[in-house]
JSON list of C-alpha atoms in Angstrom, two decimals:
[
{"chain": "D", "resi": 1, "resn": "UNK", "atom": "CA", "xyz": [-4.90, -9.93, -11.41]},
{"chain": "D", "resi": 2, "resn": "UNK", "atom": "CA", "xyz": [-3.20, -13.30, -9.72]},
{"chain": "D", "resi": 3, "resn": "UNK", "atom": "CA", "xyz": [-5.06, -16.60, -8.73]},
{"chain": "D", "resi": 4, "resn": "UNK", "atom": "CA", "xyz": [-3.88, -16.06, -5.10]},
{"chain": "D", "resi": 5, "resn": "UNK", "atom": "CA", "xyz": [-5.54, -12.44, -4.97]},
{"chain": "D", "resi": 6, "resn": "UNK", "atom": "CA", "xyz": [-8.85, -13.10, -5.74]},
{"chain": "D", "resi": 7, "resn": "UNK", "atom": "CA", "xyz": [-9.31, -13.64, -2.31]},
{"chain": "D", "resi": 8, "resn": "UNK", "atom": "CA", "xyz": [-8.99, -10.05, -1.77]},
{"chain": "D", "resi": 9, "resn": "UNK", "atom": "CA", "xyz": [-12.78, -9.25, -3.51]},
{"chain": "D", "resi": 10, "resn": "UNK", "atom": "CA", "xyz": [-14.67, -11.33, -1.49]},
{"chain": "D", "resi": 11, "resn": "UNK", "atom": "CA", "xyz": [-16.93, -9.38, 1.19]},
{"chain": "D", "resi": 12, "resn": "UNK", "atom": "CA", "xyz": [-15.54, -10.98, 4.25]},
{"chain": "D", "resi": 13, "resn": "UNK", "atom": "CA", "xyz": [-11.74, -11.18, 4.08]},
{"chain": "D", "resi": 14, "resn": "UNK", "atom": "CA", "xyz": [-12.03, -7.77, 3.15]},
{"chain": "D", "resi": 15, "resn": "UNK", "atom": "CA", "xyz": [-13.79, -6.85, 6.10]},
{"chain": "D", "resi": 16, "resn": "UNK", "atom": "CA", "xyz": [-11.69, -9.29, 8.29]},
{"chain": "D", "resi": 17, "resn": "UNK", "atom": "CA", "xyz": [-8.62, -7.29, 7.42]},
{"chain": "D", "resi": 18, "resn": "UNK", "atom": "CA", "xyz": [-10.42, -3.94, 7.92]},
{"chain": "D", "resi": 19, "resn": "UNK", "atom": "CA", "xyz": [-11.38, -4.70, 11.25]},
{"chain": "D", "resi": 20, "resn": "UNK", "atom": "CA", "xyz": [-8.73, -6.92, 12.53]},
{"chain": "D", "resi": 21, "resn": "UNK", "atom": "CA", "xyz": [-5.27, -5.99, 10.84]},
{"chain": "D", "resi": 22, "resn": "UNK", "atom": "CA", "xyz": [-5.50, -2.74, 9.21]},
{"chain": "D", "resi": 23, "resn": "UNK", "atom": "CA", "xyz": [-5.72, -1.57, 12.61]},
{"chain": "D", "resi": 24, "resn": "UNK", "atom": "CA", "xyz": [-3.48, -3.15, 14.12]},
{"chain": "D", "resi": 25, "resn": "UNK", "atom": "CA", "xyz": [-0.21, -2.63, 11.57]},
{"chain": "D", "resi": 26, "resn": "UNK", "atom": "CA", "xyz": [2.53, -1.69, 14.44]},
{"chain": "D", "resi": 27, "resn": "UNK", "atom": "CA", "xyz": [3.23, 2.09, 14.35]},
{"chain": "D", "resi": 28, "resn": "UNK", "atom": "CA", "xyz": [0.95, 2.99, 11.31]},
{"chain": "D", "resi": 29, "resn": "UNK", "atom": "CA", "xyz": [0.08, 6.45, 12.36]},
{"chain": "D", "resi": 30, "resn": "UNK", "atom": "CA", "xyz": [3.87, 7.36, 12.36]},
{"chain": "D", "resi": 31, "resn": "UNK", "atom": "CA", "xyz": [3.85, 5.61, 8.77]},
{"chain": "D", "resi": 32, "resn": "UNK", "atom": "CA", "xyz": [1.80, 7.85, 7.29]},
{"chain": "D", "resi": 33, "resn": "UNK", "atom": "CA", "xyz": [2.86, 10.62, 8.91]},
{"chain": "D", "resi": 34, "resn": "UNK", "atom": "CA", "xyz": [6.50, 10.02, 7.19]},
{"chain": "D", "resi": 35, "resn": "UNK", "atom": "CA", "xyz": [4.78, 9.97, 3.94]},
{"chain": "D", "resi": 36, "resn": "UNK", "atom": "CA", "xyz": [2.82, 12.97, 4.16]},
{"chain": "D", "resi": 37, "resn": "UNK", "atom": "CA", "xyz": [6.87, 14.68, 5.56]},
{"chain": "D", "resi": 38, "resn": "UNK", "atom": "CA", "xyz": [8.10, 13.38, 2.45]},
{"chain": "D", "resi": 39, "resn": "UNK", "atom": "CA", "xyz": [4.87, 14.46, 0.05]},
{"chain": "D", "resi": 40, "resn": "UNK", "atom": "CA", "xyz": [5.23, 17.68, 1.66]},
{"chain": "D", "resi": 41, "resn": "UNK", "atom": "CA", "xyz": [8.91, 18.07, 0.81]},
{"chain": "D", "resi": 42, "resn": "UNK", "atom": "CA", "xyz": [8.74, 16.93, -2.57]},
{"chain": "D", "resi": 43, "resn": "UNK", "atom": "CA", "xyz": [5.47, 18.17, -4.20]},
{"chain": "D", "resi": 44, "resn": "UNK", "atom": "CA", "xyz": [3.99, 21.29, -2.80]},
{"chain": "D", "resi": 45, "resn": "UNK", "atom": "CA", "xyz": [1.21, 22.07, -3.83]},
{"chain": "D", "resi": 46, "resn": "UNK", "atom": "CA", "xyz": [-0.77, 18.95, -4.28]},
{"chain": "D", "resi": 47, "resn": "UNK", "atom": "CA", "xyz": [-2.95, 18.90, -6.66]},
{"chain": "D", "resi": 48, "resn": "UNK", "atom": "CA", "xyz": [-4.11, 15.88, -7.51]},
{"chain": "D", "resi": 49, "resn": "UNK", "atom": "CA", "xyz": [-2.76, 12.04, -6.19]},
{"chain": "D", "resi": 50, "resn": "UNK", "atom": "CA", "xyz": [-3.49, 8.31, -6.86]},
{"chain": "D", "resi": 51, "resn": "UNK", "atom": "CA", "xyz": [-3.74, 5.91, -4.21]},
{"chain": "D", "resi": 52, "resn": "UNK", "atom": "CA", "xyz": [-3.13, 2.33, -5.84]},
{"chain": "D", "resi": 53, "resn": "UNK", "atom": "CA", "xyz": [-4.85, -0.50, -4.48]},
{"chain": "D", "resi": 54, "resn": "UNK", "atom": "CA", "xyz": [-6.31, 1.72, -2.25]},
{"chain": "D", "resi": 55, "resn": "UNK", "atom": "CA", "xyz": [-8.15, -1.03, 0.19]},
{"chain": "D", "resi": 56, "resn": "UNK", "atom": "CA", "xyz": [-10.49, 1.94, 2.66]},
{"chain": "D", "resi": 57, "resn": "UNK", "atom": "CA", "xyz": [-8.44, 4.79, 1.31]},
{"chain": "D", "resi": 58, "resn": "UNK", "atom": "CA", "xyz": [-6.53, 5.67, 4.21]},
{"chain": "D", "resi": 59, "resn": "UNK", "atom": "CA", "xyz": [-3.16, 6.95, 2.68]},
{"chain": "D", "resi": 60, "resn": "UNK", "atom": "CA", "xyz": [-5.54, 8.85, 0.11]},
{"chain": "D", "resi": 61, "resn": "UNK", "atom": "CA", "xyz": [-7.70, 10.33, 2.85]},
{"chain": "D", "resi": 62, "resn": "UNK", "atom": "CA", "xyz": [-4.45, 11.64, 4.99]},
{"chain": "D", "resi": 63, "resn": "UNK", "atom": "CA", "xyz": [-3.68, 13.09, 1.79]},
{"chain": "D", "resi": 64, "resn": "UNK", "atom": "CA", "xyz": [-7.13, 14.42, 1.99]},
{"chain": "D", "resi": 65, "resn": "UNK", "atom": "CA", "xyz": [-6.52, 15.89, 4.92]},
{"chain": "D", "resi": 66, "resn": "UNK", "atom": "CA", "xyz": [-3.36, 17.86, 4.20]},
{"chain": "D", "resi": 67, "resn": "UNK", "atom": "CA", "xyz": [-4.39, 19.14, 0.83]},
{"chain": "D", "resi": 68, "resn": "UNK", "atom": "CA", "xyz": [-8.26, 19.70, 1.31]},
{"chain": "D", "resi": 69, "resn": "UNK", "atom": "CA", "xyz": [-7.99, 21.36, -2.38]},
{"chain": "D", "resi": 70, "resn": "UNK", "atom": "CA", "xyz": [-6.73, 17.94, -4.59]},
{"chain": "D", "resi": 71, "resn": "UNK", "atom": "CA", "xyz": [-8.19, 15.41, -6.56]},
{"chain": "D", "resi": 72, "resn": "UNK", "atom": "CA", "xyz": [-7.87, 12.40, -5.65]},
{"chain": "D", "resi": 73, "resn": "UNK", "atom": "CA", "xyz": [-8.04, 8.93, -7.75]},
{"chain": "D", "resi": 74, "resn": "UNK", "atom": "CA", "xyz": [-8.73, 5.68, -5.34]},
{"chain": "D", "resi": 75, "resn": "UNK", "atom": "CA", "xyz": [-8.06, 2.42, -7.42]},
{"chain": "D", "resi": 76, "resn": "UNK", "atom": "CA", "xyz": [-8.43, -0.43, -6.27]},
{"chain": "D", "resi": 77, "resn": "UNK", "atom": "CA", "xyz": [-10.03, -3.83, -8.39]},
{"chain": "D", "resi": 78, "resn": "UNK", "atom": "CA", "xyz": [-11.97, -5.35, -5.03]},
{"chain": "D", "resi": 79, "resn": "UNK", "atom": "CA", "xyz": [-15.79, -3.84, -4.98]},
{"chain": "D", "resi": 80, "resn": "UNK", "atom": "CA", "xyz": [-15.59, -4.21, -1.47]},
{"chain": "D", "resi": 81, "resn": "UNK", "atom": "CA", "xyz": [-12.23, -2.29, -0.66]},
{"chain": "D", "resi": 82, "resn": "UNK", "atom": "CA", "xyz": [-13.83, 0.48, -3.89]},
{"chain": "D", "resi": 83, "resn": "UNK", "atom": "CA", "xyz": [-17.11, 0.14, -1.46]},
{"chain": "D", "resi": 84, "resn": "UNK", "atom": "CA", "xyz": [-15.25, 0.93, 1.93]},
{"chain": "D", "resi": 85, "resn": "UNK", "atom": "CA", "xyz": [-13.75, 3.64, 0.30]},
{"chain": "D", "resi": 86, "resn": "UNK", "atom": "CA", "xyz": [-16.29, 5.37, -0.77]},
{"chain": "D", "resi": 87, "resn": "UNK", "atom": "CA", "xyz": [-18.38, 5.19, 2.60]},
{"chain": "D", "resi": 88, "resn": "UNK", "atom": "CA", "xyz": [-15.45, 6.51, 3.95]},
{"chain": "D", "resi": 89, "resn": "UNK", "atom": "CA", "xyz": [-15.05, 9.28, 1.86]},
{"chain": "D", "resi": 90, "resn": "UNK", "atom": "CA", "xyz": [-17.90, 10.26, -0.64]},
{"chain": "D", "resi": 91, "resn": "UNK", "atom": "CA", "xyz": [-20.19, 12.51, 2.02]},
{"chain": "D", "resi": 92, "resn": "UNK", "atom": "CA", "xyz": [-17.17, 14.61, 3.25]},
{"chain": "D", "resi": 93, "resn": "UNK", "atom": "CA", "xyz": [-14.97, 14.59, -0.60]},
{"chain": "D", "resi": 94, "resn": "UNK", "atom": "CA", "xyz": [-16.43, 15.42, -3.51]},
{"chain": "D", "resi": 95, "resn": "UNK", "atom": "CA", "xyz": [-13.36, 15.78, -5.67]},
{"chain": "D", "resi": 96, "resn": "UNK", "atom": "CA", "xyz": [-12.68, 12.07, -5.52]},
{"chain": "D", "resi": 97, "resn": "UNK", "atom": "CA", "xyz": [-12.55, 8.94, -8.50]},
{"chain": "D", "resi": 98, "resn": "UNK", "atom": "CA", "xyz": [-13.18, 5.64, -6.98]},
{"chain": "D", "resi": 99, "resn": "UNK", "atom": "CA", "xyz": [-11.86, 3.26, -10.45]},
{"chain": "D", "resi": 100, "resn": "UNK", "atom": "CA", "xyz": [-12.85, -0.40, -10.31]},
{"chain": "D", "resi": 101, "resn": "UNK", "atom": "CA", "xyz": [-9.71, -1.80, -11.84]},
{"chain": "D", "resi": 102, "resn": "UNK", "atom": "CA", "xyz": [-7.20, -4.87, -11.51]},
{"chain": "D", "resi": 103, "resn": "UNK", "atom": "CA", "xyz": [-3.50, -3.22, -11.64]},
{"chain": "D", "resi": 104, "resn": "UNK", "atom": "CA", "xyz": [-1.58, -6.16, -12.69]},
{"chain": "D", "resi": 105, "resn": "UNK", "atom": "CA", "xyz": [-3.49, -6.34, -16.19]},
{"chain": "D", "resi": 106, "resn": "UNK", "atom": "CA", "xyz": [-1.48, -4.63, -18.76]},
{"chain": "D", "resi": 107, "resn": "UNK", "atom": "CA", "xyz": [-3.81, -1.52, -19.43]},
{"chain": "D", "resi": 108, "resn": "UNK", "atom": "CA", "xyz": [-4.69, -0.29, -16.21]},
{"chain": "D", "resi": 109, "resn": "UNK", "atom": "CA", "xyz": [-2.76, 2.84, -16.57]},
{"chain": "D", "resi": 110, "resn": "UNK", "atom": "CA", "xyz": [-3.61, 4.09, -20.12]},
{"chain": "D", "resi": 111, "resn": "UNK", "atom": "CA", "xyz": [-7.48, 4.35, -18.50]},
{"chain": "D", "resi": 112, "resn": "UNK", "atom": "CA", "xyz": [-6.10, 6.48, -15.86]},
{"chain": "D", "resi": 113, "resn": "UNK", "atom": "CA", "xyz": [-3.84, 8.37, -17.72]},
{"chain": "D", "resi": 114, "resn": "UNK", "atom": "CA", "xyz": [-6.44, 10.94, -18.31]},
{"chain": "D", "resi": 115, "resn": "UNK", "atom": "CA", "xyz": [-6.84, 12.17, -14.82]},
{"chain": "D", "resi": 116, "resn": "UNK", "atom": "CA", "xyz": [-3.35, 12.30, -14.73]},
{"chain": "D", "resi": 117, "resn": "UNK", "atom": "CA", "xyz": [-0.26, 13.00, -14.44]},
{"chain": "D", "resi": 118, "resn": "UNK", "atom": "CA", "xyz": [-0.25, 12.92, -10.48]},
{"chain": "D", "resi": 119, "resn": "UNK", "atom": "CA", "xyz": [1.84, 14.61, -8.26]},
{"chain": "D", "resi": 120, "resn": "UNK", "atom": "CA", "xyz": [1.87, 12.12, -5.82]},
{"chain": "D", "resi": 121, "resn": "UNK", "atom": "CA", "xyz": [1.19, 8.25, -6.08]},
{"chain": "D", "resi": 122, "resn": "UNK", "atom": "CA", "xyz": [0.78, 6.25, -3.14]},
{"chain": "D", "resi": 123, "resn": "UNK", "atom": "CA", "xyz": [0.14, 2.77, -2.44]},
{"chain": "D", "resi": 124, "resn": "UNK", "atom": "CA", "xyz": [-0.35, 0.63, 0.40]},
{"chain": "D", "resi": 125, "resn": "UNK", "atom": "CA", "xyz": [0.09, -2.98, 1.06]},
{"chain": "D", "resi": 126, "resn": "UNK", "atom": "CA", "xyz": [-1.03, -3.71, -2.02]},
{"chain": "D", "resi": 127, "resn": "UNK", "atom": "CA", "xyz": [1.50, -4.17, -4.84]},
{"chain": "D", "resi": 128, "resn": "UNK", "atom": "CA", "xyz": [3.23, -7.20, -3.01]},
{"chain": "D", "resi": 129, "resn": "UNK", "atom": "CA", "xyz": [0.22, -9.65, -3.96]},
{"chain": "D", "resi": 130, "resn": "UNK", "atom": "CA", "xyz": [2.29, -9.11, -7.74]},
{"chain": "D", "resi": 131, "resn": "UNK", "atom": "CA", "xyz": [4.58, -11.37, -9.19]},
{"chain": "D", "resi": 132, "resn": "UNK", "atom": "CA", "xyz": [8.43, -9.37, -9.76]},
{"chain": "D", "resi": 133, "resn": "UNK", "atom": "CA", "xyz": [8.08, -8.78, -12.94]},
{"chain": "D", "resi": 134, "resn": "UNK", "atom": "CA", "xyz": [4.00, -7.68, -12.79]},
{"chain": "D", "resi": 135, "resn": "UNK", "atom": "CA", "xyz": [6.32, -5.58, -9.74]},
{"chain": "D", "resi": 136, "resn": "UNK", "atom": "CA", "xyz": [8.42, -3.89, -12.21]},
{"chain": "D", "resi": 137, "resn": "UNK", "atom": "CA", "xyz": [6.47, -3.20, -15.10]},
{"chain": "D", "resi": 138, "resn": "UNK", "atom": "CA", "xyz": [3.48, -1.68, -12.18]},
{"chain": "D", "resi": 139, "resn": "UNK", "atom": "CA", "xyz": [6.67, 0.75, -11.11]},
{"chain": "D", "resi": 140, "resn": "UNK", "atom": "CA", "xyz": [7.06, 1.00, -14.98]},
{"chain": "D", "resi": 141, "resn": "UNK", "atom": "CA", "xyz": [3.72, 2.38, -15.39]},
{"chain": "D", "resi": 142, "resn": "UNK", "atom": "CA", "xyz": [3.37, 4.75, -11.98]},
{"chain": "D", "resi": 143, "resn": "UNK", "atom": "CA", "xyz": [6.74, 6.48, -13.31]},
{"chain": "D", "resi": 144, "resn": "UNK", "atom": "CA", "xyz": [4.82, 7.20, -16.52]},
{"chain": "D", "resi": 145, "resn": "UNK", "atom": "CA", "xyz": [1.55, 8.58, -14.39]},
{"chain": "D", "resi": 146, "resn": "UNK", "atom": "CA", "xyz": [3.68, 11.22, -12.62]},
{"chain": "D", "resi": 147, "resn": "UNK", "atom": "CA", "xyz": [4.61, 14.81, -13.00]},
{"chain": "D", "resi": 148, "resn": "UNK", "atom": "CA", "xyz": [7.88, 16.00, -13.40]},
{"chain": "D", "resi": 149, "resn": "UNK", "atom": "CA", "xyz": [9.15, 16.03, -9.61]},
{"chain": "D", "resi": 150, "resn": "UNK", "atom": "CA", "xyz": [6.14, 13.91, -8.40]},
{"chain": "D", "resi": 151, "resn": "UNK", "atom": "CA", "xyz": [7.07, 11.55, -6.32]},
{"chain": "D", "resi": 152, "resn": "UNK", "atom": "CA", "xyz": [5.79, 7.80, -5.42]},
{"chain": "D", "resi": 153, "resn": "UNK", "atom": "CA", "xyz": [5.54, 6.17, -2.21]},
{"chain": "D", "resi": 154, "resn": "UNK", "atom": "CA", "xyz": [5.86, 2.94, -1.58]},
{"chain": "D", "resi": 155, "resn": "UNK", "atom": "CA", "xyz": [4.27, 1.66, 2.30]},
{"chain": "D", "resi": 156, "resn": "UNK", "atom": "CA", "xyz": [5.00, -1.85, 2.04]},
{"chain": "D", "resi": 157, "resn": "UNK", "atom": "CA", "xyz": [5.50, -5.85, 2.70]},
{"chain": "D", "resi": 158, "resn": "UNK", "atom": "CA", "xyz": [8.95, -6.87, 2.03]},
{"chain": "D", "resi": 159, "resn": "UNK", "atom": "CA", "xyz": [10.59, -10.06, 2.56]},
{"chain": "D", "resi": 160, "resn": "UNK", "atom": "CA", "xyz": [12.83, -10.91, 5.47]},
{"chain": "D", "resi": 161, "resn": "UNK", "atom": "CA", "xyz": [16.51, -11.60, 4.18]},
{"chain": "D", "resi": 162, "resn": "UNK", "atom": "CA", "xyz": [16.19, -14.75, 6.61]},
{"chain": "D", "resi": 163, "resn": "UNK", "atom": "CA", "xyz": [13.95, -16.85, 8.52]},
{"chain": "D", "resi": 164, "resn": "UNK", "atom": "CA", "xyz": [15.00, -15.82, 11.80]},
{"chain": "D", "resi": 165, "resn": "UNK", "atom": "CA", "xyz": [14.70, -12.24, 11.21]},
{"chain": "D", "resi": 166, "resn": "UNK", "atom": "CA", "xyz": [10.77, -13.33, 9.37]},
{"chain": "D", "resi": 167, "resn": "UNK", "atom": "CA", "xyz": [9.89, -14.56, 12.84]},
{"chain": "D", "resi": 168, "resn": "UNK", "atom": "CA", "xyz": [10.76, -11.37, 14.99]},
{"chain": "D", "resi": 169, "resn": "UNK", "atom": "CA", "xyz": [8.41, -9.68, 12.46]},
{"chain": "D", "resi": 170, "resn": "UNK", "atom": "CA", "xyz": [5.91, -12.46, 13.10]},
{"chain": "D", "resi": 171, "resn": "UNK", "atom": "CA", "xyz": [6.25, -12.00, 16.35]},
{"chain": "D", "resi": 172, "resn": "UNK", "atom": "CA", "xyz": [6.50, -8.10, 16.05]},
{"chain": "D", "resi": 173, "resn": "UNK", "atom": "CA", "xyz": [3.14, -8.19, 14.71]},
{"chain": "D", "resi": 174, "resn": "UNK", "atom": "CA", "xyz": [1.16, -10.54, 17.16]},
{"chain": "D", "resi": 175, "resn": "UNK", "atom": "CA", "xyz": [1.89, -8.45, 19.49]},
{"chain": "D", "resi": 176, "resn": "UNK", "atom": "CA", "xyz": [0.68, -5.36, 18.35]},
{"chain": "D", "resi": 177, "resn": "UNK", "atom": "CA", "xyz": [-2.61, -7.69, 17.02]},
{"chain": "D", "resi": 178, "resn": "UNK", "atom": "CA", "xyz": [-3.65, -8.93, 20.88]},
{"chain": "D", "resi": 179, "resn": "UNK", "atom": "CA", "xyz": [-2.64, -5.27, 21.76]},
{"chain": "D", "resi": 180, "resn": "UNK", "atom": "CA", "xyz": [-5.35, -4.42, 19.16]},
{"chain": "D", "resi": 181, "resn": "UNK", "atom": "CA", "xyz": [-7.88, -6.98, 19.95]},
{"chain": "D", "resi": 182, "resn": "UNK", "atom": "CA", "xyz": [-7.60, -5.78, 23.42]},
{"chain": "D", "resi": 183, "resn": "UNK", "atom": "CA", "xyz": [-7.98, -2.67, 23.11]},
{"chain": "D", "resi": 184, "resn": "UNK", "atom": "CA", "xyz": [-11.72, -3.72, 21.41]},
{"chain": "D", "resi": 185, "resn": "UNK", "atom": "CA", "xyz": [-12.77, -5.94, 23.80]},
{"chain": "D", "resi": 186, "resn": "UNK", "atom": "CA", "xyz": [-11.84, -9.05, 22.24]},
{"chain": "D", "resi": 187, "resn": "UNK", "atom": "CA", "xyz": [-11.59, -11.86, 24.29]},
{"chain": "D", "resi": 188, "resn": "UNK", "atom": "CA", "xyz": [-9.26, -14.02, 21.65]},
{"chain": "D", "resi": 189, "resn": "UNK", "atom": "CA", "xyz": [-5.90, -14.98, 23.36]},
{"chain": "D", "resi": 190, "resn": "UNK", "atom": "CA", "xyz": [-2.57, -14.48, 21.65]},
{"chain": "D", "resi": 191, "resn": "UNK", "atom": "CA", "xyz": [-2.36, -18.39, 20.68]},
{"chain": "D", "resi": 192, "resn": "UNK", "atom": "CA", "xyz": [-5.90, -18.00, 18.94]},
{"chain": "D", "resi": 193, "resn": "UNK", "atom": "CA", "xyz": [-5.19, -14.43, 17.37]},
{"chain": "D", "resi": 194, "resn": "UNK", "atom": "CA", "xyz": [-1.81, -16.98, 16.04]},
{"chain": "D", "resi": 195, "resn": "UNK", "atom": "CA", "xyz": [-3.27, -18.88, 15.16]},
{"chain": "D", "resi": 196, "resn": "UNK", "atom": "CA", "xyz": [-5.64, -16.88, 13.00]},
{"chain": "D", "resi": 197, "resn": "UNK", "atom": "CA", "xyz": [-2.92, -15.09, 12.10]},
{"chain": "D", "resi": 198, "resn": "UNK", "atom": "CA", "xyz": [-0.49, -18.33, 10.21]},
{"chain": "D", "resi": 199, "resn": "UNK", "atom": "CA", "xyz": [-4.01, -19.49, 8.51]},
{"chain": "D", "resi": 200, "resn": "UNK", "atom": "CA", "xyz": [-5.43, -16.70, 7.72]},
{"chain": "D", "resi": 201, "resn": "UNK", "atom": "CA", "xyz": [-6.95, -17.16, 3.72]},
{"chain": "D", "resi": 202, "resn": "UNK", "atom": "CA", "xyz": [-4.87, -14.29, 2.38]},
{"chain": "D", "resi": 203, "resn": "UNK", "atom": "CA", "xyz": [-1.31, -15.41, 3.08]},
{"chain": "D", "resi": 204, "resn": "UNK", "atom": "CA", "xyz": [-0.34, -17.50, 0.10]},
{"chain": "D", "resi": 205, "resn": "UNK", "atom": "CA", "xyz": [-1.32, -14.04, -1.80]},
{"chain": "D", "resi": 206, "resn": "UNK", "atom": "CA", "xyz": [2.32, -12.24, -0.58]},
{"chain": "D", "resi": 207, "resn": "UNK", "atom": "CA", "xyz": [5.13, -12.76, -3.24]},
{"chain": "D", "resi": 208, "resn": "UNK", "atom": "CA", "xyz": [7.49, -10.54, -1.36]},
{"chain": "D", "resi": 209, "resn": "UNK", "atom": "CA", "xyz": [10.60, -9.22, -2.42]},
{"chain": "D", "resi": 210, "resn": "UNK", "atom": "CA", "xyz": [13.35, -7.28, -1.08]},
{"chain": "D", "resi": 211, "resn": "UNK", "atom": "CA", "xyz": [13.33, -3.47, -0.36]},
{"chain": "D", "resi": 212, "resn": "UNK", "atom": "CA", "xyz": [16.51, -3.43, -1.67]},
{"chain": "D", "resi": 213, "resn": "UNK", "atom": "CA", "xyz": [15.70, -4.82, -5.16]},
{"chain": "D", "resi": 214, "resn": "UNK", "atom": "CA", "xyz": [12.66, -3.19, -5.60]},
{"chain": "D", "resi": 215, "resn": "UNK", "atom": "CA", "xyz": [14.16, 0.40, -5.01]},
{"chain": "D", "resi": 216, "resn": "UNK", "atom": "CA", "xyz": [17.06, -0.85, -7.36]},
{"chain": "D", "resi": 217, "resn": "UNK", "atom": "CA", "xyz": [14.38, -1.19, -10.23]},
{"chain": "D", "resi": 218, "resn": "UNK", "atom": "CA", "xyz": [13.33, 2.07, -9.56]},
{"chain": "D", "resi": 219, "resn": "UNK", "atom": "CA", "xyz": [16.17, 3.49, -9.90]},
{"chain": "D", "resi": 220, "resn": "UNK", "atom": "CA", "xyz": [16.64, 1.43, -13.49]},
{"chain": "D", "resi": 221, "resn": "UNK", "atom": "CA", "xyz": [13.08, 2.75, -14.31]},
{"chain": "D", "resi": 222, "resn": "UNK", "atom": "CA", "xyz": [14.68, 5.79, -13.59]},
{"chain": "D", "resi": 223, "resn": "UNK", "atom": "CA", "xyz": [13.23, 7.71, -10.49]},
{"chain": "D", "resi": 224, "resn": "UNK", "atom": "CA", "xyz": [15.86, 10.02, -8.65]},
{"chain": "D", "resi": 225, "resn": "UNK", "atom": "CA", "xyz": [16.03, 9.99, -4.45]},
{"chain": "D", "resi": 226, "resn": "UNK", "atom": "CA", "xyz": [15.12, 7.34, -4.45]},
{"chain": "D", "resi": 227, "resn": "UNK", "atom": "CA", "xyz": [15.09, 5.50, -0.64]},
{"chain": "D", "resi": 228, "resn": "UNK", "atom": "CA", "xyz": [13.48, 3.68, 2.09]},
{"chain": "D", "resi": 229, "resn": "UNK", "atom": "CA", "xyz": [12.17, 5.90, 4.20]},
{"chain": "D", "resi": 230, "resn": "UNK", "atom": "CA", "xyz": [10.43, 3.70, 6.86]},
{"chain": "D", "resi": 231, "resn": "UNK", "atom": "CA", "xyz": [11.40, 0.44, 8.06]},
{"chain": "D", "resi": 232, "resn": "UNK", "atom": "CA", "xyz": [10.58, -1.96, 10.55]},
{"chain": "D", "resi": 233, "resn": "UNK", "atom": "CA", "xyz": [10.94, -5.63, 10.58]},
{"chain": "D", "resi": 234, "resn": "UNK", "atom": "CA", "xyz": [8.88, -6.41, 7.10]},
{"chain": "D", "resi": 235, "resn": "UNK", "atom": "CA", "xyz": [6.79, -3.09, 6.93]},
{"chain": "D", "resi": 236, "resn": "UNK", "atom": "CA", "xyz": [8.56, -0.60, 4.83]},
{"chain": "D", "resi": 237, "resn": "UNK", "atom": "CA", "xyz": [8.09, 2.31, 3.05]},
{"chain": "D", "resi": 238, "resn": "UNK", "atom": "CA", "xyz": [10.48, 2.95, -0.08]},
{"chain": "D", "resi": 239, "resn": "UNK", "atom": "CA", "xyz": [9.86, 5.11, -3.04]},
{"chain": "D", "resi": 240, "resn": "UNK", "atom": "CA", "xyz": [11.43, 8.01, -5.24]},
{"chain": "D", "resi": 241, "resn": "UNK", "atom": "CA", "xyz": [10.99, 10.99, -7.94]},
{"chain": "D", "resi": 242, "resn": "UNK", "atom": "CA", "xyz": [10.49, 11.59, -11.35]},
{"chain": "D", "resi": 243, "resn": "UNK", "atom": "CA", "xyz": [12.74, 13.75, -12.32]},
{"chain": "D", "resi": 244, "resn": "UNK", "atom": "CA", "xyz": [12.39, 17.47, -13.11]},
{"chain": "D", "resi": 245, "resn": "UNK", "atom": "CA", "xyz": [13.97, 17.60, -16.59]},
{"chain": "D", "resi": 246, "resn": "UNK", "atom": "CA", "xyz": [11.26, 14.48, -18.03]},
{"chain": "D", "resi": 247, "resn": "UNK", "atom": "CA", "xyz": [9.46, 15.24, -20.06]},
{"chain": "D", "resi": 248, "resn": "UNK", "atom": "CA", "xyz": [5.52, 14.48, -19.39]},
{"chain": "D", "resi": 249, "resn": "UNK", "atom": "CA", "xyz": [4.34, 12.59, -22.79]},
{"chain": "D", "resi": 250, "resn": "UNK", "atom": "CA", "xyz": [1.78, 13.96, -25.03]}
]
């Protein structure tokens, strides 16, 4: 865990994000549909999956809705996020496991290896809190945890190539946040929401990297069929597959 991403261990910030930002992500439903389509074409059936940095488990819940017999592992280092995921999953889906672990630390993958290998590993807005060096290590561990032919998809916040495009992203995101809050009956003005957006306590935890650079890291590790499958300014879905000719360790 970095010194900046410790903020996600706080209950108030986790709640604020889940209630005020996560639902305002532009084209969130479309992103999940893209994820499900790719997973379905890459790994069918999905017998088990890992939701890495799961938050409230939105990506894993979507996979369970599509593959109700699958075993799901939900991992996050934030106890409030794990509790949010549990509250939305446990009664309906007994075939799940929740793990509190920090994937920035070196031994997280070994701790969950007995639950794998996984047909699909998904992650949403989590890995970008780590340094580039740690990101590459995490991607390597993900590769090791996949079954041959397994798919990794990262729904992620990536960097813009310049300040002008970053400003476009912020304006577009703020429009979406404003519409979301209006739909919930909020009386906050767009200006008030903009102040909260630009001065949010978790902003310092973002360590963004270009999507193209991260795709190249995946190729170097050994992933095949690597691509960016969706991109809207700084929101991207990218990933790749483990070659079917790869032997499973053990």
